[in-house]
Amino acid sequence: MKLFVSHPELSDADYAQKIYKKPDSPAYFQLKKRVKDEFEELLLLLKPTCVKKENQLHIECSELLLKSELILARGIRCEGSKLLERGLKMAIKYGFHDLVLTIYSTAARFGICEVLNNSDLPELELAIKSHLQLLIKRNYKKSEREPSHRNEHLNTMIRQLNYCRNSWFILDDIHQSIQHKDYKNALTQVNQAESSLNSEIEPSTKEELQIAKLSILLAQRKFTELIEECLEYEETDSYSLETRIGYSLNRWYALFHLNKLNEAEQILRKELIKLDSSQQAKWAYFEAFLFFKQRNMKAAQRQIHANQKSIKCTPDYYLGSKMLELMILFDQNDQDWLEYKIENFRKLISRYKCDTSARIHHAFHLFLKLQKSHFKTDLQNLTHDPEFLILQNEAEGLEWKPDTFELIRYDTWISEKVVGQNS
């Protein structure tokens, strides 16, 4: 650096001669690259002073987004979400519409639905299209001096997008069928897509089709078939991280609902916890239910209490953990604590009335009646209660889904409790 500052006019061969006594020394070029890389890293730490204020603000907004992504990647969801929201407000305030799309993609990757989510997509698409139109009208000036050929990198991107579009449409149709609970049609679409796209299918699309098939079988509650299907995908090391997580997660649900608890525990500890550290709260929630099914009530309670603060931002899982706590107290016949916890939960559930699953509300009313049955032996059998029947029969809007917070069906557990109590 001293040589460069004092003699900026010298060539690389001159510098190499002075430092290494050889004008073509390979060590010089390695040194030059290392110094350059270190200076580029240092420059990132220095706040630039821009002549145009707009450039300065754009850099600050981009820094916010990068900080949020780095924090989210470490699994610190709450703080990362706040930074991302700050970035969104700043991008909108100063008209950095290009960054809004980046914010959405970051939110989608990390599952931060409270900042920008799929319901915002129509408005986001309209905003981005309008931004592009304004950008082109403001900046596009045809000049005879400029080369007429297209940028080859953009051509490559367009070819890739055209290649992927067909696959995206197929996947979108499959996800629409799943959303409308038309699982038979969705499975047919997956099988057709696998055969029709087999020769030209890109790896990411193939992986998405595989995970979609597992998700459909899980939604249909065909747990044994799901496990058998997994045998075809055993070699998952070459898959993307997202696919490996999806594969292990679907497999875990199936094993858990088949009561293959030892295998489910192995997948949880050896795969899910290691693959995605950002979802530790969810894995701890799973573990509490495993302990409960294994009749290890003390371990389940400890896990619930240790984890409740972490899942407070996801109401269904937060209240689901409270419901599991009540189920443990019922099984232990701890009437004093049960009365206290039920009263606390009654206040809590009214606070979250609009944000949680209707199945929790109906099940809690049945929990209240079940608690009273300890003192009123003439209380009607809960299995004939209207609220129990709509849970059991899965009335519209009250369907049980095996891949949600309700890992143990409330109606099934209540039925077992009533039978045990009557016997």
Coordinates of C-alpha atoms in Angstrom, one line a residue:
M1 CA 0.0 0.0 0.0
K2 CA 2.9 2.3 0.7
L3 CA 4.3 1.6 -2.8
F4 CA 0.9 2.2 -4.3
V5 CA 0.4 5.5 -2.5
S6 CA 4.0 6.8 -3.3
H7 CA 4.1 5.3 -6.9
P8 CA 0.6 5.0 -8.3
E9 CA 1.9 5.1 -11.9
L10 CA 3.7 1.7 -11.7
S11 CA 2.5 -1.4 -13.4
D12 CA 1.8 -4.8 -11.7
A13 CA 5.1 -6.1 -13.1
D14 CA 6.9 -3.1 -11.4
Y15 CA 5.3 -3.8 -8.1
A16 CA 6.0 -7.5 -8.3
Q17 CA 9.7 -6.7 -9.1
K18 CA 10.0 -4.4 -6.1
I19 CA 8.3 -6.8 -3.6
Y20 CA 9.3 -10.2 -4.8
K21 CA 12.2 -9.4 -7.2
K22 CA 10.3 -11.1 -10.0
P23 CA 8.1 -9.2 -12.5
D24 CA 5.8 -12.2 -13.0
S25 CA 5.7 -13.6 -9.5
P26 CA 2.4 -15.5 -8.7
A27 CA 2.8 -14.5 -5.1
Y28 CA 2.3 -10.9 -6.0
F29 CA -1.1 -11.5 -7.6
Q30 CA -2.2 -13.5 -4.6
L31 CA -1.1 -10.7 -2.4
K32 CA -3.0 -8.1 -4.5
K33 CA -6.2 -10.1 -4.4
R34 CA -6.0 -10.6 -0.6
V35 CA -5.4 -6.8 0.0
K36 CA -8.2 -5.9 -2.4
D37 CA -10.6 -8.3 -0.6
E38 CA -9.7 -6.9 2.8
F39 CA -10.2 -3.4 1.6
E40 CA -13.6 -4.3 0.2
E41 CA -14.6 -5.7 3.6
L42 CA -13.4 -2.6 5.3
L43 CA -15.4 -0.4 2.9
L44 CA -18.6 -2.1 4.0
L45 CA -18.0 -0.9 7.5
L46 CA -17.5 2.7 6.5
K47 CA -20.6 4.9 6.2
P48 CA -20.4 6.5 2.7
T49 CA -21.1 10.1 2.2
C50 CA -23.2 10.5 -0.9
V51 CA -23.8 13.8 -2.8
K52 CA -27.4 12.8 -3.5
K53 CA -29.5 12.3 -0.4
E54 CA -31.6 9.8 -2.2
N55 CA -28.6 7.5 -2.7
Q56 CA -27.7 7.8 1.0
L57 CA -31.3 6.9 2.1
H58 CA -31.4 3.9 -0.3
I59 CA -28.1 2.6 1.2
E60 CA -29.5 3.0 4.7
C61 CA -32.7 1.2 3.8
S62 CA -30.7 -1.6 2.1
E63 CA -28.6 -1.9 5.3
L64 CA -31.8 -2.3 7.4
L65 CA -32.9 -5.2 5.1
L66 CA -29.6 -6.9 5.3
K67 CA -29.5 -6.6 9.1
S68 CA -32.9 -8.1 9.4
E69 CA -32.0 -11.0 7.1
L70 CA -28.8 -11.7 9.1
I71 CA -30.8 -11.6 12.4
L72 CA -33.6 -13.8 11.1
A73 CA -31.0 -16.3 9.9
R74 CA -29.8 -16.6 13.5
G75 CA -33.4 -17.5 14.5
I76 CA -34.1 -14.2 16.3
R77 CA -37.6 -13.8 14.8
C78 CA -39.0 -10.9 16.8
E79 CA -36.1 -8.5 16.4
G80 CA -35.6 -9.4 12.7
S81 CA -39.3 -8.9 12.1
K82 CA -39.1 -5.4 13.6
L83 CA -36.1 -4.4 11.5
L84 CA -37.8 -5.7 8.4
E85 CA -40.9 -3.7 9.2
R86 CA -38.8 -0.6 9.7
G87 CA -37.2 -1.2 6.3
L88 CA -40.7 -1.5 4.7
K89 CA -41.9 1.8 6.2
M90 CA -38.7 3.5 5.0
A91 CA -38.9 2.0 1.5
I92 CA -42.5 3.2 1.2
K93 CA -41.8 6.7 2.6
Y94 CA -39.0 7.4 0.2
G95 CA -40.4 5.5 -2.8
F96 CA -37.9 2.7 -2.9
H97 CA -40.4 0.3 -4.5
D98 CA -37.7 -2.1 -5.7
L99 CA -36.8 -2.8 -2.1
V100 CA -40.4 -3.6 -1.2
L101 CA -40.2 -6.7 -3.4
T102 CA -37.0 -7.7 -1.6
I103 CA -38.8 -7.2 1.7
Y104 CA -41.6 -9.5 0.6
S105 CA -39.2 -12.2 -0.6
T106 CA -37.3 -12.0 2.7
A107 CA -40.5 -12.2 4.7
A108 CA -41.7 -15.2 2.6
R109 CA -38.4 -17.1 3.1
F110 CA -38.4 -16.7 6.9
G111 CA -42.2 -17.0 7.3
I112 CA -42.7 -13.5 8.7
C113 CA -46.3 -13.2 7.7
E114 CA -46.9 -10.1 10.0
V115 CA -44.8 -7.8 7.7
L116 CA -45.9 -8.8 4.2
N117 CA -47.8 -12.0 3.4
N118 CA -49.5 -13.7 0.5
S119 CA -52.7 -11.8 1.0
D120 CA -50.7 -8.6 0.0
L121 CA -49.5 -10.1 -3.3
P122 CA -52.2 -8.6 -5.6
E123 CA -51.4 -5.0 -4.3
L124 CA -47.7 -5.8 -4.3
E125 CA -47.8 -6.9 -7.9
L126 CA -49.7 -3.8 -8.9
A127 CA -47.2 -1.5 -7.1
I128 CA -44.2 -3.2 -8.6
K129 CA -45.7 -3.1 -12.2
S130 CA -46.5 0.6 -11.7
H131 CA -43.0 1.2 -10.4
L132 CA -41.4 -0.5 -13.5
Q133 CA -43.6 1.5 -15.9
L134 CA -42.5 4.8 -14.2
L135 CA -38.9 3.6 -14.2
I136 CA -38.9 2.9 -17.9
K137 CA -40.7 6.1 -18.9
R138 CA -38.4 8.2 -16.8
N139 CA -35.1 6.6 -17.9
Y140 CA -35.6 5.0 -21.3
K141 CA -34.1 7.2 -24.0
K142 CA -33.3 5.6 -27.3
S143 CA -29.9 6.7 -28.6
E144 CA -28.1 5.8 -31.8
R145 CA -24.8 5.6 -30.0
E146 CA -25.9 2.9 -27.6
P147 CA -25.5 -0.8 -28.9
S148 CA -28.8 -2.2 -30.1
H149 CA -28.2 -5.8 -28.8
R150 CA -29.7 -6.9 -25.5
N151 CA -27.8 -7.6 -22.4
E152 CA -26.9 -11.3 -22.5
H153 CA -27.4 -11.7 -18.7
L154 CA -30.9 -10.5 -19.0
N155 CA -31.5 -12.8 -22.0
T156 CA -30.4 -15.7 -19.8
M157 CA -32.7 -14.6 -17.0
I158 CA -35.7 -14.4 -19.5
R159 CA -34.9 -17.9 -20.9
Q160 CA -34.8 -19.3 -17.3
L161 CA -38.1 -17.6 -16.5
N162 CA -39.8 -18.9 -19.6
Y163 CA -38.5 -22.4 -18.9
C164 CA -39.8 -22.3 -15.3
R165 CA -43.2 -20.7 -16.1
N166 CA -44.9 -24.0 -17.1
S167 CA -43.7 -25.7 -14.0
W168 CA -44.9 -22.8 -11.8
F169 CA -48.4 -22.9 -13.3
I170 CA -48.6 -26.7 -12.7
L171 CA -47.4 -26.2 -9.1
D172 CA -49.9 -23.4 -8.6
D173 CA -52.8 -25.6 -9.8
I174 CA -51.7 -28.3 -7.4
H175 CA -51.5 -25.9 -4.4
Q176 CA -55.0 -24.5 -5.4
S177 CA -56.4 -28.0 -5.3
I178 CA -54.8 -28.7 -1.9
Q179 CA -56.2 -25.4 -0.6
H180 CA -59.7 -26.4 -1.7
K181 CA -59.3 -29.8 -0.1
D182 CA -59.6 -31.5 -3.5
Y183 CA -56.8 -34.0 -2.6
K184 CA -57.7 -36.7 -5.1
N185 CA -57.4 -34.2 -8.0
A186 CA -54.2 -32.7 -6.5
L187 CA -52.6 -36.2 -6.3
T188 CA -53.6 -36.9 -9.9
Q189 CA -52.0 -33.5 -10.9
V190 CA -48.8 -34.4 -9.1
N191 CA -48.5 -37.8 -10.8
Q192 CA -49.3 -36.3 -14.3
A193 CA -46.7 -33.5 -13.7
E194 CA -44.0 -36.0 -12.7
S195 CA -44.6 -38.1 -15.9
S196 CA -45.1 -35.2 -18.3
L197 CA -42.2 -33.1 -17.0
N198 CA -39.9 -36.0 -16.3
S199 CA -37.5 -35.3 -19.2
E200 CA -37.1 -31.5 -18.7
I201 CA -38.1 -31.0 -15.1
E202 CA -35.7 -28.8 -13.1
P203 CA -34.5 -30.2 -9.7
S204 CA -36.4 -27.6 -7.6
T205 CA -39.7 -28.3 -9.3
K206 CA -39.2 -32.1 -8.9
E207 CA -38.5 -31.6 -5.2
E208 CA -41.6 -29.4 -4.8
L209 CA -43.7 -32.1 -6.5
Q210 CA -42.4 -34.7 -4.1
I211 CA -43.1 -32.6 -1.0
A212 CA -46.6 -31.8 -2.4
K213 CA -47.3 -35.5 -2.7
L214 CA -46.3 -36.1 0.9
S215 CA -48.4 -33.1 2.0
I216 CA -51.4 -34.5 0.2
L217 CA -51.1 -37.9 1.7
L218 CA -50.7 -36.3 5.2
A219 CA -53.8 -34.1 4.6
Q220 CA -55.7 -37.3 3.6
R221 CA -54.4 -38.9 6.8
K222 CA -52.9 -41.7 4.8
F223 CA -50.0 -41.9 7.3
T224 CA -48.8 -45.4 6.3
E225 CA -48.8 -44.6 2.6
L226 CA -46.8 -41.4 3.4
I227 CA -44.1 -43.5 5.2
E228 CA -44.0 -45.9 2.3
E229 CA -43.7 -43.0 -0.2
C230 CA -40.8 -41.7 1.9
L231 CA -38.8 -44.9 1.1
E232 CA -38.5 -43.6 -2.5
Y233 CA -36.9 -40.4 -1.3
E234 CA -34.4 -41.8 1.2
E235 CA -31.3 -40.2 -0.5
T236 CA -32.2 -36.7 0.5
D237 CA -28.6 -35.3 0.9
S238 CA -28.6 -33.9 -2.6
Y239 CA -31.9 -32.1 -2.0
S240 CA -32.1 -28.4 -1.0
L241 CA -32.4 -27.6 2.7
E242 CA -36.1 -26.6 2.3
T243 CA -36.9 -29.9 0.7
R244 CA -35.0 -31.9 3.4
I245 CA -36.9 -30.0 6.1
G246 CA -40.3 -30.6 4.3
Y247 CA -39.5 -34.3 3.9
S248 CA -38.5 -34.8 7.5
L249 CA -41.5 -32.7 8.8
N250 CA -44.1 -34.7 6.8
R251 CA -42.5 -37.9 7.9
W252 CA -42.5 -36.8 11.6
Y253 CA -46.2 -36.0 11.5
A254 CA -47.0 -39.4 10.0
L255 CA -44.9 -41.3 12.6
F256 CA -46.3 -39.3 15.5
H257 CA -50.0 -39.9 14.4
L258 CA -49.2 -43.6 13.9
N259 CA -47.9 -43.6 17.5
K260 CA -44.4 -44.6 16.3
L261 CA -43.0 -42.3 19.0
N262 CA -39.4 -43.6 19.1
E263 CA -38.9 -43.1 15.4
A264 CA -40.6 -39.7 15.6
E265 CA -38.2 -38.7 18.4
Q266 CA -35.2 -39.8 16.3
I267 CA -36.3 -37.6 13.3
L268 CA -37.0 -34.7 15.6
R269 CA -33.6 -34.8 17.3
K270 CA -31.4 -36.0 14.4
E271 CA -33.0 -34.2 11.5
L272 CA -35.4 -31.3 12.2
I273 CA -33.6 -29.7 15.1
K274 CA -30.3 -29.9 13.2
L275 CA -31.7 -28.8 9.8
D276 CA -33.5 -25.7 11.0
S277 CA -32.4 -24.0 14.2
S278 CA -34.7 -21.0 13.5
Q279 CA -37.7 -23.1 14.5
Q280 CA -36.5 -24.3 17.9
A281 CA -39.8 -23.1 19.5
K282 CA -41.8 -25.4 17.1
W283 CA -39.5 -28.4 17.7
A284 CA -39.8 -27.9 21.5
Y285 CA -43.6 -27.8 21.1
F286 CA -43.4 -31.1 19.2
E287 CA -41.2 -32.6 21.9
A288 CA -43.7 -31.6 24.7
F289 CA -46.3 -33.7 22.9
L290 CA -43.9 -36.6 22.5
F291 CA -43.3 -36.5 26.2
F292 CA -47.1 -36.4 26.8
K293 CA -47.7 -39.4 24.6
Q294 CA -44.9 -41.2 26.3
R295 CA -46.6 -40.5 29.7
N296 CA -43.6 -38.5 30.9
M297 CA -45.7 -35.7 32.4
K298 CA -43.0 -33.9 34.3
A299 CA -40.8 -33.6 31.2
A300 CA -43.8 -32.4 29.2
Q301 CA -44.6 -29.7 31.8
R302 CA -41.0 -28.5 32.0
Q303 CA -40.9 -28.2 28.2
I304 CA -44.2 -26.3 28.1
H305 CA -43.1 -23.8 30.7
A306 CA -39.6 -23.3 29.1
N307 CA -41.1 -22.8 25.7
Q308 CA -44.2 -20.7 26.1
K309 CA -42.5 -17.3 25.9
S310 CA -40.9 -18.3 22.6
I311 CA -44.2 -19.2 20.9
K312 CA -46.3 -16.3 22.3
C313 CA -46.2 -14.6 18.9
T314 CA -48.0 -17.5 17.2
P315 CA -51.4 -17.7 19.0
D316 CA -52.5 -21.1 18.0
Y317 CA -49.3 -22.8 19.2
Y318 CA -49.2 -20.6 22.3
L319 CA -52.8 -21.5 23.3
G320 CA -52.2 -25.1 22.1
S321 CA -49.4 -25.4 24.7
K322 CA -51.8 -24.1 27.4
M323 CA -54.4 -26.7 26.3
L324 CA -51.7 -29.4 26.6
E325 CA -50.9 -28.1 30.1
L326 CA -54.6 -28.5 31.0
M327 CA -54.7 -32.0 29.6
I328 CA -51.7 -33.0 31.8
L329 CA -53.5 -31.6 34.9
F330 CA -56.6 -33.6 34.0
D331 CA -54.5 -36.8 33.6
Q332 CA -52.8 -36.1 36.9
N333 CA -56.2 -35.3 38.6
D334 CA -54.6 -32.2 40.1
Q335 CA -57.9 -30.3 40.8
D336 CA -56.4 -27.3 42.6
W337 CA -54.0 -26.4 39.9
L338 CA -56.6 -27.3 37.2
E339 CA -59.1 -24.9 38.6
Y340 CA -56.5 -22.1 38.7
K341 CA -55.2 -22.8 35.2
I342 CA -58.7 -23.1 33.7
E343 CA -59.7 -19.7 35.1
N344 CA -56.5 -18.1 33.7
F345 CA -57.0 -19.7 30.3
R346 CA -60.6 -18.4 30.2
K347 CA -59.3 -14.9 30.4
L348 CA -56.6 -15.6 27.9
I349 CA -58.8 -17.2 25.3
S350 CA -61.1 -14.2 25.3
R351 CA -58.1 -11.9 24.6
Y352 CA -57.2 -14.1 21.6
K353 CA -60.7 -14.6 20.4
C354 CA -60.2 -13.5 16.8
D355 CA -56.7 -14.8 16.3
T356 CA -57.0 -18.5 17.1
S357 CA -58.5 -21.7 15.7
A358 CA -62.2 -22.2 16.5
R359 CA -61.4 -25.8 17.5
I360 CA -59.5 -24.4 20.6
H361 CA -62.6 -22.4 21.7
H362 CA -65.0 -25.3 21.3
A363 CA -62.6 -27.7 23.0
F364 CA -62.0 -25.4 26.0
H365 CA -65.8 -25.2 26.6
L366 CA -65.8 -29.0 26.8
F367 CA -62.8 -28.8 29.1
L368 CA -64.8 -26.7 31.5
K369 CA -67.6 -29.2 31.4
L370 CA -65.2 -32.0 32.0
Q371 CA -63.8 -30.3 35.0
K372 CA -67.3 -29.8 36.5
S373 CA -68.0 -33.5 35.9
H374 CA -65.6 -34.3 38.8
F375 CA -68.0 -32.7 41.1
K376 CA -71.3 -33.5 39.4
T377 CA -71.7 -37.1 38.6
D378 CA -75.1 -36.6 36.9
L379 CA -73.5 -34.3 34.2
Q380 CA -74.6 -35.5 30.8
N381 CA -72.1 -37.6 28.8
L382 CA -69.8 -35.2 27.0
T383 CA -69.7 -37.4 23.9
H384 CA -73.3 -36.4 23.2
D385 CA -72.7 -32.7 23.7
P386 CA -73.3 -30.6 20.6
E387 CA -69.9 -28.9 20.8
F388 CA -68.2 -32.3 21.0
L389 CA -70.2 -33.6 18.0
I390 CA -69.2 -30.7 15.8
L391 CA -65.6 -31.2 16.7
Q392 CA -65.8 -34.9 16.1
N393 CA -67.7 -34.6 12.8
E394 CA -65.4 -31.7 11.7
A395 CA -68.1 -29.2 10.8
E396 CA -67.2 -26.6 8.2
G397 CA -64.4 -24.4 9.5
L398 CA -63.7 -27.0 12.3
E399 CA -61.8 -29.6 10.3
W400 CA -58.9 -31.2 12.1
K401 CA -55.6 -31.0 10.3
P402 CA -52.7 -33.3 11.2
D403 CA -50.0 -30.8 10.4
T404 CA -51.1 -28.0 12.8
F405 CA -50.8 -27.2 16.5
E406 CA -53.5 -29.8 17.4
L407 CA -51.2 -32.7 17.4
I408 CA -53.6 -34.7 19.6
R409 CA -57.3 -34.3 18.6
Y410 CA -59.2 -32.7 21.4
D411 CA -62.4 -34.7 20.7
T412 CA -60.4 -38.0 20.7
W413 CA -58.7 -37.1 24.0
I414 CA -62.0 -36.0 25.6
S415 CA -63.7 -39.2 24.5
E416 CA -61.0 -41.2 26.1
K417 CA -61.3 -39.2 29.3
V418 CA -65.1 -39.6 29.5
V419 CA -64.8 -43.4 29.0
G420 CA -62.1 -43.6 31.7
Q421 CA -64.1 -41.5 34.1
N422 CA -67.3 -43.5 33.6
S423 CA -65.5 -46.8 34.0

